[in-house]
Structures are given as C-alpha cells and as structure tokens.
Amino acid sequence: MAYEGSWTLVLLPIFTVFQWGQGLCSAASGEYGSCQPNNECVLRGGLPAGPCAGGYGTCCIFMASCGGVVRENGTYFVNPNHPDSTDGTGSCQLTILKMHPDICQIRLDFDHFSLNGPEIVNHICNSDQFLVSGGSPAPTICGSATGEHMYIDAGMGQGNPIILTVITSGPSYPRSWRIRISQIPCGAIAKADQGCLQYHTGVSGRVRSFNFDPVNGRQLSNQDYSICIRTERNFCSIQYTACPAGSSANRSRTFTLSGNSNSIVQAMVGGGSQGTPNSCTNDWLMVPCAKVADRLPMASTCEDKICGGTFNAEVSSVERTVVTTIRPFRLAFHTDSIEAPTDVDNRGFCIDYVQQPCHSN
C-alpha cells in the first residue's frame, strides 16, 4: 500500500537556560563580576563590562568608594580616582551590609593595595591606615598587601554592618586600593575556621606577613592574628620552609622578625621569660610543637615560637625546614609596638608550606 501526501519538517526551538548571577565573569580590566540580564546591571548600580552567557547577558561589575553602602556580593572597594592612584588625605569609609541573614563571614581580597608604609623606627602605621570594624578583630595595616586576604566574622542575623576605613595623612604618596568583598554563607565550604584572619587551602602554598618585601618592606608593629591552613584529606603533618631568597640577594631576608637584620641573626625559639637569651618574648611566629623536619632521629622536644632572623626550630644561623603534626594547621603572628633600638629593619616573614601525607603502620 502506498501513501501519498507531503512530510512536514517541524523544527523545535532549543532553549539554553542561564542562571543569572551565578558563577564569575571577568572584565578586560581584571575585575570579576556576575552575569546579569542586560537591562538589570545598571538598575542595580553595576557597571556593564562586556557580554556574557553567549551574549544574552552583561558581565556586571560592582564598585564603591568613599561613603558607599554595599550589599552586592563581589563588590570592589576602590580608591577615589580608580583606576588611577590618589594623593588625597582624610578618611575613606565603606559600609558592608549583609545581602541576607545567613552570612557569617566577609572575605576581603586585596587585588591591589598600596598605602604609605609604617614609620622607620618602630614600624607603626602612623601616616596611612587600613582598619576593619564591626566584626572580629583585625590588625591595622599599611604599606603593601597586594595578593593578601582577610576573613572577618560578621556575626549572626541581618545586622552588624562591617566598616572598612582607609585613613591617609602625612607626605605625598600615590595611594591605591582595589579590595574585593565576598559574602560567605554560614554553611559554605569556603567558610574559614573560627578565629582565622587568613585561611589557606590546598596541599601547598605560601603565607606572608602584611607589608612583606625582602628588600624594602618593614614588618608591621601591633600585629596579633592567626593564619590557618585547611587540613586536606589524608594529610597528617605540615612542613614550613622560608621562601627562597632570590638570585640577587646575598642572604635571605625572608624571615626577619627580631634583632638587627642588617647582619645575620640566628633563630631564637620558645617563649621563655623576660630577659632569657635566645627566646621570643616580643615578636614571634607561633608554630605549634615545631621540630626540624630532617633531623634523625627526630627531636624528642619541640618549640612553639620562632623569631630572630633565621627560620629554624632550633637556635641556629642555618635555615631549616620545620614540621609539626598538630592539627588543625595554624600559625599565629604577634608583634609588639616597639622595634628600636634592638630590632632594626626587620622585614617580616614569607613561608612556603607543604602538607605531608599520613603514614599507615
């Protein structure tokens, strides 16, 4: 039997579903934003930064400066005249409001941060200051912090605004900052452990003190905070090594916390009591139960504080890799308000870490 007639080809439309505001898109200038419908970005106070979602949306960048009040996740706190620097003096303040009650932490990423550094005698931030108020305690910093970050406990509920303040005064200086503000829900995997100003993830990485630079940096005074490293699965210990000195350096200045760093200063360890030789009573990096990693047999005792001008878990002028098995992995950094006359030109610290796998018997 034959059938006569014509076939009709039906073309069904293919729909692509985009979840607006999810994921990151990037602008040519380096900022990250969220993909928004074309007609919403400007209405929400954002800056269109090019197409996204195959041209169906706009990469929307949120920026705010002095006097701003923000609640958009991913907003950048920038200096006046951004992207150019500013030489003005005064106070620049930004207020962060939670986008919803289930926000427990605020993460600040210093994409770029350059203020006038501390004074040269006691390394106190007298001229320029960056301050955080309204949340968990954070140290006052100045100088350079590009590439660093902070986690601020935002408390519970919808209230508790976080205030970021940049105070500038004193001599002329090309000041600039671009700080990305991320709001972290209470149940998010990105949430830092309690009491951690900095929180690093991954088997290996690098941690530095604020304003660290092996050539021109100055260790900041009045610092007191914890640096935490997430313990990765099946890793039971962690090793720390002072960062490489660089080919142009005659000697390492990547760990100089106390003493006159214009000459070689040996490692000092332990808390001791005031006046005890070779102990850390004023400035220190706390590494819980630290031991020299490659000593055989392994030392039967350990130290909790390391200072001086050489990174080592024992009193020595030779740098060594240090290991600890205390978990969770956490460092604590403390400096007082006095450098001179005993401490001169200390840079702070730069430490590389590598987690070590567990060994089954």
C-alpha positions as a Python dict, from the first residue, in 0.01 Angstrom:
ca = {
    (1, 'M'): (0, 0, 0),
    (2, 'A'): (136, 342, -93),
    (3, 'Y'): (74, 660, 98),
    (4, 'E'): (52, 990, -79),
    (5, 'G'): (98, 1331, 71),
    (6, 'S'): (381, 1552, 198),
    (7, 'W'): (605, 1539, 502),
    (8, 'T'): (622, 1842, 729),
    (9, 'L'): (955, 1910, 897),
    (10, 'V'): (894, 2058, 1241),
    (11, 'L'): (1189, 2249, 1393),
    (12, 'L'): (1174, 2256, 1771),
    (13, 'P'): (1349, 2552, 1934),
    (14, 'I'): (1649, 2473, 2152),
    (15, 'F'): (1641, 2669, 2473),
    (16, 'T'): (1951, 2745, 2677),
    (17, 'V'): (1886, 2814, 3044),
    (18, 'F'): (2114, 3064, 3213),
    (19, 'Q'): (2117, 3104, 3589),
    (20, 'W'): (2170, 3474, 3632),
    (21, 'G'): (2412, 3598, 3893),
    (22, 'Q'): (2584, 3262, 3931),
    (23, 'G'): (2950, 3200, 3858),
    (24, 'L'): (3208, 3458, 3766),
    (25, 'C'): (3269, 3658, 3454),
    (26, 'S'): (3563, 3887, 3402),
    (27, 'A'): (3623, 4234, 3265),
    (28, 'A'): (3917, 4331, 3046),
    (29, 'S'): (4049, 4544, 3335),
    (30, 'G'): (4079, 4237, 3559),
    (31, 'E'): (3774, 4269, 3783),
    (32, 'Y'): (3531, 3982, 3834),
    (33, 'G'): (3157, 4029, 3812),
    (34, 'S'): (2833, 3835, 3785),
    (35, 'C'): (2633, 3769, 3470),
    (36, 'Q'): (2312, 3971, 3477),
    (37, 'P'): (2030, 4032, 3228),
    (38, 'N'): (2119, 4323, 3002),
    (39, 'N'): (1859, 4554, 3150),
    (40, 'E'): (1933, 4487, 3518),
    (41, 'C'): (2300, 4570, 3570),
    (42, 'V'): (2266, 4949, 3559),
    (43, 'L'): (1939, 4939, 3755),
    (44, 'R'): (2123, 4761, 4037),
    (45, 'G'): (2405, 5015, 4036),
    (46, 'G'): (2653, 4799, 3847),
    (47, 'L'): (2893, 4876, 3563),
    (48, 'P'): (2845, 4678, 3239),
    (49, 'A'): (3178, 4520, 3145),
    (50, 'G'): (3102, 4328, 2828),
    (51, 'P'): (2879, 4041, 2717),
    (52, 'C'): (2840, 3704, 2891),
    (53, 'A'): (2617, 3398, 2862),
    (54, 'G'): (2670, 3386, 2488),
    (55, 'G'): (2561, 3747, 2452),
    (56, 'Y'): (2236, 3704, 2643),
    (57, 'G'): (2366, 3890, 2945),
    (58, 'T'): (2609, 4152, 3070),
    (59, 'C'): (2907, 4095, 3296),
    (60, 'C'): (2813, 4330, 3579),
    (61, 'I'): (3088, 4478, 3798),
    (62, 'F'): (3003, 4643, 4128),
    (63, 'M'): (3233, 4911, 4267),
    (64, 'A'): (3207, 5154, 4556),
    (65, 'S'): (3433, 5411, 4714),
    (66, 'C'): (3425, 5663, 4996),
    (67, 'G'): (3085, 5692, 5166),
    (68, 'G'): (2944, 5386, 4990),
    (69, 'V'): (2700, 5138, 5139),
    (70, 'V'): (2709, 4797, 4968),
    (71, 'R'): (2529, 4465, 4991),
    (72, 'E'): (2608, 4316, 4648),
    (73, 'N'): (2833, 4012, 4671),
    (74, 'G'): (3164, 4065, 4491),
    (75, 'T'): (3165, 4444, 4525),
    (76, 'Y'): (3503, 4616, 4492),
    (77, 'F'): (3609, 4884, 4739),
    (78, 'V'): (3829, 5117, 4535),
    (79, 'N'): (4019, 5437, 4598),
    (80, 'P'): (3897, 5771, 4462),
    (81, 'N'): (4012, 5826, 4102),
    (82, 'H'): (4031, 5448, 4045),
    (83, 'P'): (4197, 5305, 3838),
    (84, 'D'): (4442, 5591, 3886),
    (85, 'S'): (4605, 5648, 4224),
    (86, 'T'): (4504, 5918, 4469),
    (87, 'D'): (4720, 6153, 4669),
    (88, 'G'): (4443, 6287, 4888),
    (89, 'T'): (4439, 6277, 5266),
    (90, 'G'): (4150, 6218, 5500),
    (91, 'S'): (3916, 5928, 5576),
    (92, 'C'): (3752, 5699, 5319),
    (93, 'Q'): (3487, 5469, 5465),
    (94, 'L'): (3276, 5189, 5320),
    (95, 'T'): (2985, 5014, 5492),
    (96, 'I'): (2913, 4648, 5412),
    (97, 'L'): (2559, 4520, 5475),
    (98, 'K'): (2470, 4152, 5457),
    (99, 'M'): (2280, 4052, 5146),
    (100, 'H'): (2079, 3808, 5362),
    (101, 'P'): (2083, 3694, 5730),
    (102, 'D'): (2266, 3367, 5658),
    (103, 'I'): (2601, 3540, 5600),
    (104, 'C'): (2863, 3452, 5862),
    (105, 'Q'): (3186, 3589, 5717),
    (106, 'I'): (3319, 3861, 5491),
    (107, 'R'): (3629, 3782, 5286),
    (108, 'L'): (3844, 4072, 5171),
    (109, 'D'): (4078, 4004, 4878),
    (110, 'F'): (4342, 4272, 4829),
    (111, 'D'): (4370, 4260, 4450),
    (112, 'H'): (4577, 4574, 4477),
    (113, 'F'): (4673, 4761, 4793),
    (114, 'S'): (4941, 5026, 4828),
    (115, 'L'): (4942, 5283, 5107),
    (116, 'N'): (5224, 5479, 5266),
    (117, 'G'): (5424, 5237, 5480),
    (118, 'P'): (5496, 5247, 5853),
    (119, 'E'): (5744, 5487, 6011),
    (120, 'I'): (6103, 5362, 6010),
    (121, 'V'): (6183, 5348, 6384),
    (122, 'N'): (5911, 5132, 6542),
    (123, 'H'): (5725, 5032, 6222),
    (124, 'I'): (5391, 5175, 6336),
    (125, 'C'): (5126, 5276, 6081),
    (126, 'N'): (5114, 5643, 6176),
    (127, 'S'): (5062, 5803, 5834),
    (128, 'D'): (4822, 5570, 5647),
    (129, 'Q'): (4599, 5302, 5798),
    (130, 'F'): (4350, 5040, 5683),
    (131, 'L'): (4102, 4945, 5956),
    (132, 'V'): (3815, 4697, 5985),
    (133, 'S'): (3546, 4750, 6248),
    (134, 'G'): (3212, 4592, 6332),
    (135, 'G'): (3329, 4231, 6305),
    (136, 'S'): (3600, 4010, 6452),
    (137, 'P'): (3929, 4186, 6540),
    (138, 'A'): (4163, 4260, 6251),
    (139, 'P'): (4505, 4423, 6269),
    (140, 'T'): (4563, 4774, 6140),
    (141, 'I'): (4779, 4752, 5829),
    (142, 'C'): (4956, 4988, 5589),
    (143, 'G'): (5215, 4968, 5313),
    (144, 'S'): (5162, 4685, 5065),
    (145, 'A'): (4914, 4397, 5091),
    (146, 'T'): (4858, 4307, 4725),
    (147, 'G'): (4765, 3940, 4694),
    (148, 'E'): (4674, 3902, 5063),
    (149, 'H'): (4331, 3846, 5216),
    (150, 'M'): (4133, 3868, 5541),
    (151, 'Y'): (3832, 3682, 5679),
    (152, 'I'): (3605, 3887, 5907),
    (153, 'D'): (3343, 3725, 6131),
    (154, 'A'): (3018, 3907, 6051),
    (155, 'G'): (2814, 3777, 6345),
    (156, 'M'): (2462, 3636, 6330),
    (157, 'G'): (2147, 3791, 6188),
    (158, 'Q'): (2085, 4072, 5944),
    (159, 'G'): (2253, 4349, 6147),
    (160, 'N'): (2618, 4402, 6233),
    (161, 'P'): (2748, 4611, 5941),
    (162, 'I'): (3120, 4581, 5868),
    (163, 'I'): (3302, 4912, 5822),
    (164, 'L'): (3618, 4940, 5610),
    (165, 'T'): (3817, 5259, 5663),
    (166, 'V'): (4126, 5393, 5488),
    (167, 'I'): (4289, 5684, 5668),
    (168, 'T'): (4553, 5878, 5474),
    (169, 'S'): (4772, 6155, 5607),
    (170, 'G'): (5129, 6276, 5602),
    (171, 'P'): (5357, 6303, 5299),
    (172, 'S'): (5259, 6280, 4935),
    (173, 'Y'): (5218, 5920, 4814),
    (174, 'P'): (5043, 5750, 4517),
    (175, 'R'): (4785, 5556, 4717),
    (176, 'S'): (4563, 5297, 4552),
    (177, 'W'): (4349, 5002, 4652),
    (178, 'R'): (4104, 4756, 4498),
    (179, 'I'): (3956, 4517, 4755),
    (180, 'R'): (3702, 4252, 4652),
    (181, 'I'): (3434, 4185, 4912),
    (182, 'S'): (3285, 3834, 4921),
    (183, 'Q'): (2995, 3743, 5149),
    (184, 'I'): (3020, 3384, 5274),
    (185, 'P'): (2710, 3191, 5389),
    (186, 'C'): (2729, 3011, 5723),
    (187, 'G'): (2716, 2666, 5564),
    (188, 'A'): (2951, 2732, 5272),
    (189, 'I'): (3254, 2512, 5216),
    (190, 'A'): (3456, 2832, 5167),
    (191, 'K'): (3388, 2939, 5526),
    (192, 'A'): (3708, 2973, 5731),
    (193, 'D'): (3760, 2809, 6068),
    (194, 'Q'): (3674, 3017, 6372),
    (195, 'G'): (3935, 3275, 6468),
    (196, 'C'): (4131, 3267, 6140),
    (197, 'L'): (4215, 3604, 5991),
    (198, 'Q'): (4367, 3423, 5694),
    (199, 'Y'): (4259, 3083, 5562),
    (200, 'H'): (4459, 2893, 5301),
    (201, 'T'): (4356, 2577, 5119),
    (202, 'G'): (4549, 2323, 4915),
    (203, 'V'): (4831, 2080, 4981),
    (204, 'S'): (5094, 2350, 4925),
    (205, 'G'): (5107, 2727, 4927),
    (206, 'R'): (5270, 3041, 5062),
    (207, 'V'): (5192, 3266, 5359),
    (208, 'R'): (5336, 3612, 5422),
    (209, 'S'): (5308, 3887, 5679),
    (210, 'F'): (5145, 4211, 5566),
    (211, 'N'): (5383, 4459, 5401),
    (212, 'F'): (5642, 4187, 5350),
    (213, 'D'): (5915, 4260, 5098),
    (214, 'P'): (6267, 4118, 5131),
    (215, 'V'): (6424, 4441, 5002),
    (216, 'N'): (6210, 4738, 5105),
    (217, 'G'): (5938, 4602, 5333),
    (218, 'R'): (5903, 4671, 5704),
    (219, 'Q'): (5747, 4430, 5950),
    (220, 'L'): (5434, 4596, 6088),
    (221, 'S'): (5407, 4651, 6463),
    (222, 'N'): (5094, 4575, 6669),
    (223, 'Q'): (5002, 4259, 6480),
    (224, 'D'): (4820, 3972, 6650),
    (225, 'Y'): (4632, 3723, 6435),
    (226, 'S'): (4606, 3359, 6323),
    (227, 'I'): (4684, 3212, 5981),
    (228, 'C'): (4503, 2883, 5920),
    (229, 'I'): (4562, 2614, 5659),
    (230, 'R'): (4284, 2367, 5587),
    (231, 'T'): (4394, 2012, 5660),
    (232, 'E'): (4344, 1826, 5335),
    (233, 'R'): (4214, 1471, 5337),
    (234, 'N'): (4472, 1202, 5426),
    (235, 'F'): (4735, 1458, 5532),
    (236, 'C'): (4860, 1445, 5890),
    (237, 'S'): (5151, 1690, 5919),
    (238, 'I'): (5282, 2004, 5755),
    (239, 'Q'): (5628, 2136, 5672),
    (240, 'Y'): (5726, 2502, 5656),
    (241, 'T'): (6030, 2647, 5479),
    (242, 'A'): (6142, 3009, 5446),
    (243, 'C'): (6077, 3136, 5093),
    (244, 'P'): (6375, 3139, 4854),
    (245, 'A'): (6592, 3449, 4891),
    (246, 'G'): (6617, 3523, 4520),
    (247, 'S'): (6922, 3522, 4297),
    (248, 'S'): (7017, 3884, 4367),
    (249, 'A'): (7019, 3854, 4744),
    (250, 'N'): (7344, 3793, 4929),
    (251, 'R'): (7148, 3623, 5204),
    (252, 'S'): (6790, 3551, 5290),
    (253, 'R'): (6572, 3817, 5445),
    (254, 'T'): (6254, 3616, 5407),
    (255, 'F'): (6233, 3555, 5783),
    (256, 'T'): (6345, 3853, 5992),
    (257, 'L'): (6126, 3910, 6297),
    (258, 'S'): (6364, 4036, 6564),
    (259, 'G'): (6721, 4160, 6600),
    (260, 'N'): (6914, 4379, 6358),
    (261, 'S'): (6851, 4222, 6018),
    (262, 'N'): (7135, 4419, 5856),
    (263, 'S'): (7352, 4137, 5989),
    (264, 'I'): (7288, 3765, 6023),
    (265, 'V'): (7063, 3696, 6322),
    (266, 'Q'): (7023, 3337, 6436),
    (267, 'A'): (6690, 3172, 6503),
    (268, 'M'): (6553, 3212, 6852),
    (269, 'V'): (6287, 2978, 6987),
    (270, 'G'): (6044, 2934, 7273),
    (271, 'G'): (5861, 3175, 7497),
    (272, 'G'): (6099, 3172, 7790),
    (273, 'S'): (6082, 3452, 8042),
    (274, 'Q'): (6171, 3818, 8004),
    (275, 'G'): (6544, 3852, 7956),
    (276, 'T'): (6610, 3486, 7879),
    (277, 'P'): (6865, 3461, 7595),
    (278, 'N'): (6751, 3321, 7261),
    (279, 'S'): (6380, 3328, 7343),
    (280, 'C'): (6087, 3504, 7175),
    (281, 'T'): (5933, 3749, 7420),
    (282, 'N'): (5827, 4039, 7196),
    (283, 'D'): (5774, 3938, 6832),
    (284, 'W'): (5722, 3582, 6713),
    (285, 'L'): (5563, 3335, 6473),
    (286, 'M'): (5390, 3057, 6665),
    (287, 'V'): (5424, 2712, 6506),
    (288, 'P'): (5274, 2458, 6749),
    (289, 'C'): (5525, 2190, 6852),
    (290, 'A'): (5774, 2269, 6575),
    (291, 'K'): (6070, 2039, 6506),
    (292, 'V'): (6344, 2030, 6243),
    (293, 'A'): (6196, 1810, 5970),
    (294, 'D'): (6504, 1616, 5856),
    (295, 'R'): (6677, 1556, 6188),
    (296, 'L'): (6740, 1186, 6253),
    (297, 'P'): (6640, 1074, 6497),
    (298, 'M'): (6357, 1325, 6532),
    (299, 'A'): (6399, 1552, 6835),
    (300, 'S'): (6211, 1442, 7145),
    (301, 'T'): (6116, 1801, 7236),
    (302, 'C'): (5957, 2077, 7032),
    (303, 'E'): (5914, 2454, 7032),
    (304, 'D'): (5608, 2674, 6984),
    (305, 'K'): (5760, 3011, 6898),
    (306, 'I'): (6022, 3109, 6639),
    (307, 'C'): (6176, 3454, 6599),
    (308, 'G'): (6513, 3611, 6525),
    (309, 'G'): (6643, 3635, 6170),
    (310, 'T'): (6670, 3269, 6064),
    (311, 'F'): (6386, 3019, 6021),
    (312, 'N'): (6467, 2710, 6228),
    (313, 'A'): (6302, 2523, 6516),
    (314, 'E'): (6638, 2525, 6697),
    (315, 'V'): (6879, 2803, 6789),
    (316, 'S'): (7092, 2827, 6475),
    (317, 'S'): (7210, 3058, 6197),
    (318, 'V'): (7124, 2797, 5933),
    (319, 'E'): (6775, 2783, 5779),
    (320, 'R'): (6596, 2450, 5814),
    (321, 'T'): (6261, 2306, 5718),
    (322, 'V'): (6026, 2282, 6017),
    (323, 'V'): (5750, 2025, 6068),
    (324, 'T'): (5451, 1999, 6301),
    (325, 'T'): (5187, 1729, 6345),
    (326, 'I'): (4947, 1946, 6545),
    (327, 'R'): (4610, 1974, 6371),
    (328, 'P'): (4430, 2183, 6263),
    (329, 'F'): (4727, 2354, 6098),
    (330, 'R'): (4751, 2705, 6237),
    (331, 'L'): (5016, 2975, 6271),
    (332, 'A'): (4991, 3278, 6498),
    (333, 'F'): (5180, 3602, 6436),
    (334, 'H'): (5249, 3857, 6708),
    (335, 'T'): (5445, 4182, 6714),
    (336, 'D'): (5455, 4446, 6986),
    (337, 'S'): (5473, 4823, 6939),
    (338, 'I'): (5850, 4861, 6983),
    (339, 'E'): (6134, 4786, 6743),
    (340, 'A'): (6421, 5023, 6819),
    (341, 'P'): (6688, 5006, 6939),
    (342, 'T'): (6719, 4624, 6950),
    (343, 'D'): (6519, 4542, 6637),
    (344, 'V'): (6624, 4714, 6314),
    (345, 'D'): (6497, 4681, 5953),
    (346, 'N'): (6306, 4357, 6006),
    (347, 'R'): (6101, 4258, 5702),
    (348, 'G'): (5856, 4006, 5849),
    (349, 'F'): (5818, 3659, 5704),
    (350, 'C'): (5746, 3463, 5389),
    (351, 'I'): (5691, 3089, 5443),
    (352, 'D'): (5616, 2809, 5196),
    (353, 'Y'): (5415, 2515, 5327),
    (354, 'V'): (5364, 2158, 5206),
    (355, 'Q'): (5125, 1918, 5379),
    (356, 'Q'): (5262, 1569, 5438),
    (357, 'P'): (5053, 1252, 5385),
    (358, 'C'): (4955, 1023, 5669),
    (359, 'H'): (5156, 703, 5703),
    (360, 'S'): (4971, 384, 5797),
    (361, 'N'): (5155, 129, 6006),
}
